[in-house]
CSV table of C-alpha atoms and ligand atoms in Angstrom, one decimal:
chain,number,residue,atom,x,y,z
A,1,MET,CA,0.0,0.0,0.0
A,2,LYS,CA,1.6,3.3,-1.2
A,3,ASN,CA,1.4,6.0,1.5
A,4,THR,CA,0.3,8.7,-1.0
A,5,PHE,CA,-2.8,10.7,-1.8
A,6,SER,CA,-3.5,11.5,-5.5
A,7,PHE,CA,-6.3,12.5,-7.9
A,8,GLU,CA,-6.5,11.3,-11.5
A,9,LEU,CA,-8.8,13.2,-13.8
A,10,GLN,CA,-9.9,10.6,-16.3
A,11,LYS,CA,-12.5,12.1,-18.6
A,12,THR,CA,-14.5,15.3,-19.0
A,13,ASP,CA,-17.8,15.9,-20.8
A,14,GLY,CA,-18.5,19.7,-21.0
A,15,ALA,CA,-17.7,20.9,-17.5
A,16,ALA,CA,-18.5,17.5,-15.9
A,17,ARG,CA,-15.6,15.3,-14.9
A,18,THR,CA,-15.0,11.8,-13.8
A,19,GLY,CA,-11.8,10.4,-12.1
A,20,VAL,CA,-10.4,8.7,-9.1
A,21,ILE,CA,-8.9,9.8,-5.8
A,22,ARG,CA,-6.3,7.3,-4.6
A,23,THR,CA,-5.7,7.1,-0.8
A,24,PRO,CA,-3.9,4.5,1.4
A,25,ARG,CA,-7.4,3.3,2.5
A,26,GLY,CA,-8.7,2.8,-1.0
A,27,GLU,CA,-10.0,4.6,-4.1
A,28,VAL,CA,-12.8,7.1,-4.3
A,29,ARG,CA,-14.6,7.2,-7.7
A,30,THR,CA,-15.6,10.7,-8.7
A,31,PRO,CA,-18.1,12.2,-8.9
A,32,ALA,CA,-18.6,10.9,-5.4
A,33,PHE,CA,-21.4,11.3,-2.9
A,34,MET,CA,-20.4,11.0,0.8
A,35,PRO,CA,-23.0,9.7,3.3
A,36,VAL,CA,-22.8,11.6,6.6
A,37,GLY,CA,-21.7,9.7,9.6
A,38,THR,CA,-22.1,12.4,12.2
A,39,ALA,CA,-21.5,10.6,15.5
A,40,ALA,CA,-19.4,7.8,14.1
A,41,THR,CA,-22.3,6.1,12.5
A,42,VAL,CA,-24.4,6.7,9.4
A,43,LYS,CA,-27.6,6.7,11.3
A,44,ALA,CA,-29.7,3.4,11.0
A,45,MET,CA,-27.0,1.8,8.8
A,46,MET,CA,-24.4,-0.9,9.5
A,47,PRO,CA,-21.0,0.1,7.9
A,48,GLU,CA,-21.2,-3.0,5.7
A,49,SER,CA,-24.6,-1.8,4.4
A,50,VAL,CA,-23.2,1.6,3.7
A,51,ALA,CA,-20.4,-0.1,1.6
A,52,GLU,CA,-23.1,-2.2,-0.2
A,53,THR,CA,-24.9,1.0,-1.4
A,54,GLY,CA,-21.7,1.9,-3.3
A,55,ALA,CA,-20.2,4.5,-1.0
A,56,ASP,CA,-16.4,4.7,-1.3
A,57,ILE,CA,-16.0,7.4,1.4
A,58,LEU,CA,-18.0,8.8,4.2
A,59,LEU,CA,-18.0,12.1,6.2
A,60,GLY,CA,-17.4,12.5,9.9
A,61,ASN,CA,-18.3,15.6,11.9
A,62,THR,CA,-15.5,17.1,14.0
A,63,TYR,CA,-17.9,19.2,16.1
A,64,HIS,CA,-19.9,16.2,17.3
A,65,LEU,CA,-17.0,13.9,17.9
A,66,MET,CA,-14.9,16.4,19.8
A,67,LEU,CA,-17.8,16.8,22.3
A,68,ARG,CA,-18.7,13.1,22.5
A,69,PRO,CA,-16.9,10.7,22.9
A,70,THR,CA,-13.9,13.2,22.3
A,71,ALA,CA,-11.1,12.9,19.7
A,72,GLU,CA,-8.7,11.8,22.4
A,73,ARG,CA,-10.8,8.8,23.4
A,74,ILE,CA,-11.3,7.8,19.7
A,75,ASP,CA,-7.5,8.1,19.3
A,76,ARG,CA,-6.8,5.9,22.3
A,77,LEU,CA,-9.2,3.3,20.8
A,78,GLY,CA,-7.3,3.2,17.5
A,79,GLY,CA,-8.9,6.0,15.5
A,80,LEU,CA,-12.2,6.7,13.9
A,81,HIS,CA,-11.9,3.9,11.2
A,82,ARG,CA,-11.4,1.2,13.8
A,83,PHE,CA,-13.9,2.8,16.2
A,84,MET,CA,-16.8,2.7,13.7
A,85,ASN,CA,-15.6,-0.3,11.7
A,86,TRP,CA,-15.2,1.5,8.4
A,87,ASP,CA,-11.9,0.8,6.8
A,88,ARG,CA,-12.4,2.9,3.6
A,89,PRO,CA,-11.6,6.7,3.4
A,90,ILE,CA,-13.2,9.2,5.8
A,91,LEU,CA,-13.4,12.9,5.2
A,92,THR,CA,-13.9,15.0,8.4
A,93,ASP,CA,-15.2,18.5,8.3
A,94,SER,CA,-13.5,21.1,10.5
A,95,GLY,CA,-16.3,21.9,12.9
A,96,GLY,CA,-16.5,25.5,11.6
A,97,PHE,CA,-19.9,25.3,10.1
A,98,GLN,CA,-21.6,23.3,12.9
A,99,VAL,CA,-20.1,25.3,15.8
A,100,MET,CA,-22.0,28.3,14.4
A,101,SER,CA,-25.3,26.5,14.0
A,102,LEU,CA,-25.3,24.1,16.9
A,103,SER,CA,-23.4,25.4,19.9
A,104,GLY,CA,-24.3,28.0,22.5
A,105,LEU,CA,-22.7,31.1,23.8
A,106,ARG,CA,-20.2,31.5,21.1
A,107,LYS,CA,-17.4,34.1,20.9
A,108,LEU,CA,-15.7,34.5,17.5
A,109,THR,CA,-12.3,36.2,17.4
A,110,GLU,CA,-9.3,36.3,15.0
A,111,ASP,CA,-7.9,33.3,17.0
A,112,GLY,CA,-11.0,31.1,16.6
A,113,VAL,CA,-14.3,30.3,18.2
A,114,THR,CA,-14.9,29.6,21.9
A,115,PHE,CA,-18.3,28.0,22.6
A,116,LYS,CA,-20.4,25.9,25.0
A,117,SER,CA,-21.3,22.4,24.2
A,118,HIS,CA,-24.9,21.9,23.2
A,119,ILE,CA,-24.7,18.6,25.1
A,120,ASP,CA,-23.5,19.5,28.6
A,121,GLY,CA,-22.6,23.2,28.4
A,122,SER,CA,-18.8,22.6,28.8
A,123,LYS,CA,-16.5,25.2,27.3
A,124,HIS,CA,-14.4,24.4,24.1
A,125,VAL,CA,-12.2,26.2,21.6
A,126,LEU,CA,-12.2,25.6,17.9
A,127,SER,CA,-9.4,27.2,15.9
A,128,PRO,CA,-7.3,26.2,12.9
A,129,GLU,CA,-4.8,24.6,15.3
A,130,THR,CA,-7.2,22.8,17.5
A,131,SER,CA,-9.3,21.6,14.5
A,132,MET,CA,-6.2,20.2,12.8
A,133,GLU,CA,-5.2,18.4,16.0
A,134,ILE,CA,-8.7,16.9,16.5
A,135,GLN,CA,-8.9,15.7,12.9
A,136,ARG,CA,-5.4,14.2,13.3
A,137,LEU,CA,-6.5,12.3,16.4
A,138,LEU,CA,-9.6,11.0,14.6
A,139,GLY,CA,-7.3,9.7,11.8
A,140,SER,CA,-9.3,11.0,8.9
A,141,ASP,CA,-7.9,10.7,5.4
A,142,ILE,CA,-9.1,14.1,4.2
A,143,VAL,CA,-9.0,17.0,6.6
A,144,MET,CA,-10.9,20.2,6.0
A,145,CYS,CA,-9.5,23.7,6.8
A,146,PHE,CA,-11.1,25.5,9.7
A,147,ASP,CA,-13.0,28.4,8.2
A,148,GLU,CA,-16.1,30.5,8.7
A,149,CYS,CA,-19.2,30.0,6.7
A,150,PRO,CA,-21.3,33.2,6.8
A,151,ALA,CA,-25.1,32.9,6.8
A,152,LEU,CA,-26.8,34.4,3.7
A,153,PRO,CA,-28.1,36.9,2.9
A,154,ALA,CA,-25.3,39.2,4.1
A,155,ASP,CA,-23.9,42.4,2.6
A,156,LYS,CA,-20.8,42.2,0.4
A,157,SER,CA,-18.5,43.8,3.0
A,158,ARG,CA,-19.5,41.2,5.6
A,159,ILE,CA,-18.9,38.4,3.1
A,160,ALA,CA,-15.5,39.9,2.1
A,161,ASP,CA,-14.4,40.2,5.7
A,162,SER,CA,-15.5,36.7,6.6
A,163,MET,CA,-13.8,35.2,3.5
A,164,ARG,CA,-10.5,37.1,4.3
A,165,LEU,CA,-10.6,35.7,7.9
A,166,SER,CA,-11.1,32.2,6.5
A,167,MET,CA,-8.1,32.7,4.2
A,168,ARG,CA,-5.9,33.6,7.2
A,169,TRP,CA,-7.3,30.6,8.9
A,170,ALA,CA,-6.5,28.5,5.8
A,171,ASP,CA,-2.9,29.5,6.1
A,172,ARG,CA,-2.8,28.6,9.8
A,173,SER,CA,-4.6,25.3,9.0
A,174,ARG,CA,-1.9,24.4,6.4
A,175,ALA,CA,0.9,25.2,8.9
A,176,ALA,CA,-0.7,23.2,11.7
A,177,PHE,CA,-1.5,20.2,9.5
A,178,GLY,CA,2.2,19.5,9.0
A,179,ASP,CA,3.7,16.8,6.8
A,180,ARG,CA,1.3,13.8,6.7
A,181,PRO,CA,1.9,11.5,3.7
A,182,GLY,CA,-1.2,9.7,2.5
A,183,HIS,CA,-3.4,12.3,4.1
A,184,ALA,CA,-4.9,15.4,2.4
A,185,LEU,CA,-5.8,18.9,3.5
A,186,PHE,CA,-8.5,20.6,1.5
A,187,GLY,CA,-8.9,24.4,1.4
A,188,ILE,CA,-12.4,25.9,1.3
A,189,GLN,CA,-13.3,28.7,-1.1
A,190,GLN,CA,-15.7,31.3,0.4
A,191,GLY,CA,-17.0,34.6,-0.9
A,192,GLY,CA,-20.8,34.1,-1.0
A,193,LEU,CA,-22.3,34.5,-4.4
A,194,GLU,CA,-19.8,37.2,-5.5
A,195,GLU,CA,-17.6,36.2,-8.5
A,196,ASP,CA,-14.8,38.6,-7.6
A,197,LEU,CA,-14.7,37.5,-3.9
A,198,ARG,CA,-14.7,33.9,-5.0
A,199,ALA,CA,-11.8,34.6,-7.4
A,200,GLU,CA,-9.9,36.3,-4.6
A,201,SER,CA,-10.5,33.3,-2.3
A,202,ALA,CA,-9.5,30.8,-5.0
A,203,GLU,CA,-6.3,32.7,-5.6
A,204,ALA,CA,-5.4,32.9,-1.9
A,205,LEU,CA,-6.0,29.2,-1.5
A,206,GLN,CA,-3.8,28.3,-4.5
A,207,GLN,CA,-1.0,30.4,-3.2
A,208,ILE,CA,-1.1,28.3,0.0
A,209,GLY,CA,-1.5,25.0,-1.9
A,210,PHE,CA,-3.9,22.2,-1.0
A,211,GLU,CA,-4.5,18.6,-2.1
A,212,GLY,CA,-8.1,19.5,-2.9
A,213,TYR,CA,-10.5,22.5,-2.9
A,214,ALA,CA,-14.0,22.8,-1.5
A,215,VAL,CA,-16.7,25.3,-2.6
A,216,GLY,CA,-18.0,26.3,0.8
A,217,GLY,CA,-20.7,28.8,1.8
A,218,LEU,CA,-23.4,27.4,-0.4
A,219,ALA,CA,-26.6,25.5,0.4
A,220,VAL,CA,-27.2,28.1,3.2
A,221,GLY,CA,-30.6,29.3,2.0
A,222,GLU,CA,-29.7,30.9,-1.3
A,223,GLY,CA,-31.9,28.6,-3.4
A,224,GLN,CA,-31.0,26.3,-6.3
A,225,GLU,CA,-31.0,29.0,-9.0
A,226,ALA,CA,-28.5,31.3,-7.1
A,227,MET,CA,-26.4,28.2,-6.2
A,228,PHE,CA,-26.2,27.1,-9.8
A,229,GLY,CA,-25.4,30.7,-10.8
A,230,CYS,CA,-22.4,30.6,-8.4
A,231,LEU,CA,-21.4,27.1,-9.6
A,232,ASP,CA,-21.4,28.4,-13.2
A,233,PHE,CA,-18.1,30.2,-12.3
A,234,ALA,CA,-16.8,29.0,-8.9
A,235,PRO,CA,-15.5,25.5,-9.7
A,236,GLY,CA,-13.6,26.8,-12.7
A,237,GLN,CA,-11.7,29.2,-10.5
A,238,LEU,CA,-10.1,26.3,-8.7
A,239,PRO,CA,-7.2,24.1,-9.9
A,240,VAL,CA,-8.3,21.7,-12.7
A,241,ASP,CA,-6.1,18.9,-11.5
A,242,LYS,CA,-7.4,18.7,-7.9
A,243,PRO,CA,-10.7,17.4,-6.5
A,244,ARG,CA,-13.5,20.0,-6.1
A,245,TYR,CA,-15.8,19.3,-3.2
A,246,LEU,CA,-19.2,21.1,-2.8
A,247,MET,CA,-20.2,21.1,0.9
A,248,GLY,CA,-23.6,20.2,2.1
A,249,VAL,CA,-25.3,19.4,-1.2
A,250,GLY,CA,-28.0,18.2,-1.8
A,251,LYS,CA,-31.2,17.0,-3.4
A,252,PRO,CA,-30.8,14.7,-6.4
A,253,ASP,CA,-31.3,17.5,-8.9
A,254,ASP,CA,-28.9,19.7,-7.0
A,255,ILE,CA,-26.3,17.0,-7.2
A,256,VAL,CA,-26.8,16.5,-11.0
A,257,GLY,CA,-26.6,20.2,-11.6
A,258,ALA,CA,-23.4,20.5,-9.5
A,259,VAL,CA,-21.6,17.6,-11.3
A,260,LYS,CA,-22.7,19.2,-14.6
A,261,ARG,CA,-20.8,22.4,-13.5
A,262,GLY,CA,-17.5,20.6,-12.6
A,263,ILE,CA,-18.0,19.4,-9.0
A,264,ASP,CA,-16.3,16.1,-8.1
A,265,MET,CA,-17.5,15.4,-4.5
A,266,MET,CA,-20.5,16.2,-2.3
A,267,ASP,CA,-22.0,15.3,1.1
A,268,CYS,CA,-25.5,15.7,2.5
A,269,VAL,CA,-27.6,14.4,5.3
A,270,LEU,CA,-30.7,14.5,3.1
A,271,PRO,CA,-30.9,10.8,2.0
A,272,SER,CA,-30.3,9.5,5.6
A,273,ARG,CA,-32.3,12.1,7.4
A,274,SER,CA,-35.2,11.9,4.9
A,275,GLY,CA,-35.1,8.1,5.3
A,276,ARG,CA,-36.0,8.5,8.9
A,277,THR,CA,-38.8,10.9,8.2
A,278,GLY,CA,-40.5,8.7,5.5
A,279,GLN,CA,-39.3,10.8,2.5
A,280,VAL,CA,-38.2,8.4,-0.2
A,281,PHE,CA,-36.3,9.5,-3.3
A,282,THR,CA,-36.9,7.5,-6.5
A,283,ARG,CA,-36.1,8.0,-10.2
A,284,HIS,CA,-39.8,9.1,-10.7
A,285,GLY,CA,-39.7,11.7,-7.9
A,286,VAL,CA,-40.4,11.7,-4.1
A,287,VAL,CA,-42.6,9.2,-2.4
A,288,ASN,CA,-44.0,10.1,1.1
A,289,ILE,CA,-44.5,6.7,2.5
A,290,LYS,CA,-46.6,8.1,5.4
A,291,ASN,CA,-49.4,8.8,2.9
A,292,ALA,CA,-52.4,6.6,3.4
A,293,ARG,CA,-52.6,5.8,-0.3
A,294,HIS,CA,-49.7,3.4,0.2
A,295,ALA,CA,-51.5,1.3,2.8
A,296,ASP,CA,-52.6,-1.5,0.4
A,297,ASP,CA,-50.0,-1.0,-2.3
A,298,PRO,CA,-48.3,-4.4,-3.0
A,299,ARG,CA,-45.7,-2.8,-5.4
A,300,PRO,CA,-42.1,-2.1,-4.4
A,301,LEU,CA,-40.9,1.5,-4.2
A,302,ASP,CA,-39.0,1.1,-7.4
A,303,ASP,CA,-38.9,-2.3,-9.2
A,304,THR,CA,-35.6,-1.4,-10.9
A,305,CYS,CA,-33.8,-0.7,-7.5
A,306,ARG,CA,-31.3,-3.2,-6.2
A,307,CYS,CA,-31.7,-2.3,-2.5
A,308,PRO,CA,-33.3,-4.7,0.1
A,309,ALA,CA,-36.3,-2.4,0.6
A,310,CYS,CA,-37.2,-2.6,-3.1
A,311,ARG,CA,-36.2,-6.3,-3.5
A,312,ASN,CA,-38.1,-7.7,-0.5
A,313,TYR,CA,-40.9,-5.3,0.7
A,314,SER,CA,-44.1,-3.7,-0.6
A,315,ARG,CA,-45.0,-0.1,-0.2
A,316,ALA,CA,-47.8,-1.3,2.1
A,317,TYR,CA,-45.2,-2.9,4.4
A,318,LEU,CA,-43.0,0.2,4.4
A,319,HIS,CA,-46.0,2.3,5.1
A,320,HIS,CA,-47.0,0.1,8.0
A,321,VAL,CA,-43.6,0.0,9.7
A,322,PHE,CA,-43.2,3.8,9.3
A,323,ARG,CA,-46.6,4.4,10.8
A,324,SER,CA,-45.8,2.0,13.6
A,325,GLN,CA,-42.5,3.7,14.2
A,326,GLU,CA,-40.6,0.4,13.9
A,327,MET,CA,-36.8,0.7,13.7
A,328,ILE,CA,-36.8,-1.3,10.5
A,329,SER,CA,-38.5,1.6,8.8
A,330,GLY,CA,-35.5,4.0,9.2
A,331,MET,CA,-33.1,1.2,8.2
A,332,LEU,CA,-34.9,0.2,5.0
A,333,LEU,CA,-35.7,3.8,3.8
A,334,THR,CA,-32.2,5.0,4.6
A,335,TRP,CA,-30.7,2.0,2.8
A,336,HIS,CA,-32.9,2.8,-0.2
A,337,ASN,CA,-32.2,6.5,-0.3
A,338,LEU,CA,-28.4,6.0,0.0
A,339,THR,CA,-28.6,3.3,-2.8
A,340,TYR,CA,-30.5,5.7,-5.0
A,341,PHE,CA,-28.0,8.5,-4.5
A,342,GLN,CA,-25.1,6.2,-5.2
A,343,ASP,CA,-26.8,4.9,-8.4
A,344,ILE,CA,-27.2,8.5,-9.5
A,345,MET,CA,-23.4,9.0,-9.0
A,346,GLN,CA,-22.6,5.7,-10.8
A,347,GLY,CA,-24.9,6.7,-13.7
A,348,MET,CA,-23.1,10.1,-14.0
A,349,ARG,CA,-19.6,8.5,-13.8
A,350,ALA,CA,-20.5,6.1,-16.6
A,351,ALA,CA,-22.2,8.8,-18.7
A,352,ILE,CA,-19.2,11.2,-18.4
A,353,ALA,CA,-16.8,8.4,-19.3
A,354,ALA,CA,-18.9,7.6,-22.4
A,355,GLY,CA,-19.4,11.3,-23.4
A,356,THR,CA,-23.2,11.0,-23.0
A,357,PHE,CA,-23.8,13.2,-19.9
A,358,ASP,CA,-26.3,15.5,-21.6
A,359,ALA,CA,-28.4,12.5,-22.7
A,360,TRP,CA,-28.2,11.0,-19.2
A,361,GLU,CA,-29.2,14.3,-17.6
A,362,ALA,CA,-32.2,14.6,-20.0
A,363,ASP,CA,-33.3,11.1,-19.1
A,364,PHE,CA,-32.8,11.9,-15.4
A,365,HIS,CA,-35.1,14.9,-15.5
A,366,ALA,CA,-37.7,13.2,-17.8
A,367,GLY,CA,-38.3,10.4,-15.3
A,368,ARG,CA,-39.2,12.7,-12.4
A,369,ALA,CA,-42.9,13.3,-12.0
A,370,ALA,CA,-43.9,16.5,-10.1
A,371,GLY,CA,-44.5,15.9,-6.4
A,372,ASP,CA,-45.7,12.6,-4.9
A,373,ILE,CA,-45.9,9.4,-6.9
B,1,6H9,C1,-26.5,22.0,4.2
B,1,6H9,N1,-25.7,23.1,3.7
B,1,6H9,C2,-24.4,23.3,4.0
B,1,6H9,N2,-23.7,24.3,3.5
B,1,6H9,C3,-22.4,24.1,4.1
B,1,6H9,C4,-21.3,24.9,4.0
B,1,6H9,C5,-20.2,24.5,4.7
B,1,6H9,C6,-18.9,25.3,4.7
B,1,6H9,O1,-18.8,26.3,3.9
B,1,6H9,N3,-18.0,25.0,5.5
B,1,6H9,N4,-16.8,25.7,5.6
B,1,6H9,C7,-20.2,23.3,5.4
B,1,6H9,C8,-21.3,22.5,5.4
B,1,6H9,C9,-22.4,23.0,4.8
B,1,6H9,N5,-23.7,22.4,4.7
């Protein structure tokens, strides 16, 4: 096993790209979707089941794990991969986004963020230096810079100030990360929806130099049209030969539109969280399994889907166990949604490799009835 991290761009079709990220813990086929494993578990899923959906990599949340069970305890127990029994690559976020949305009594300064745990009120500090140390203790393969993600809407000067703070933090993250063969540090582009600020951020990050680059600060309420407008220029401002990771996205059509515009990696809680709330994604659109009209329906969710929910159960059964709040409901619907998301990624990888992305995209949109089906 070579102790190196590399990205090979294999084919492009318009702005869409397909390739492979090679890490000591295995390869990540791109475009890639990362299931979210917040508290060292993809909720309602065994790791073996997550692997069976086709996921090559998953995401861990620094904010949650530093509070409980703590990064030091996970390190003592052999690191996050051993702890959660996932031996493929893991990307951890820096905690910067979640500390601003989940913690209490926060104080943000040039140094970083002091905050109180939402679990027990204990005091903590997140900074470029502490975030790098926490992610090192977790043992993640891809580490994210510690940055600030401003809530939109915000005026341009606020967005500019926030982006420039994040660039100073990117520099400190790089310095604190140190020399770690086989591991990667990704920079995060900020700058809101402003093309000039995004360009300044991309330039600053490239001056520092990273193994991959994220487009941050989106999917924060701007809406799909504004997000796509930003993605029409932001990925192209980043190095062509490094992975481009769009954070926190998204619905199936968001994912397709992002890949179309040059994004290689994404993560989102949607497929797993929705699975627990009865929202099921299919190639014909969204099914709300709670709806009474499924109570006697003997058909599978999708008779072309390879997942256990579609192979072995009827909509009537899935309706019943959801209504009865049985644990198998969250398991089966999460398993289905993650499988569907991975099948979208596989479809796009194959289409880009064959130069038929536009036709694949047209077919993807044609199949989706409006609303419930
Ligand atoms: C669900 N939307 C969403 N937007 C995100 C942005 C960031 C970011 O800019 N981090 N530096 C992280 C996670 C996100 N999740």
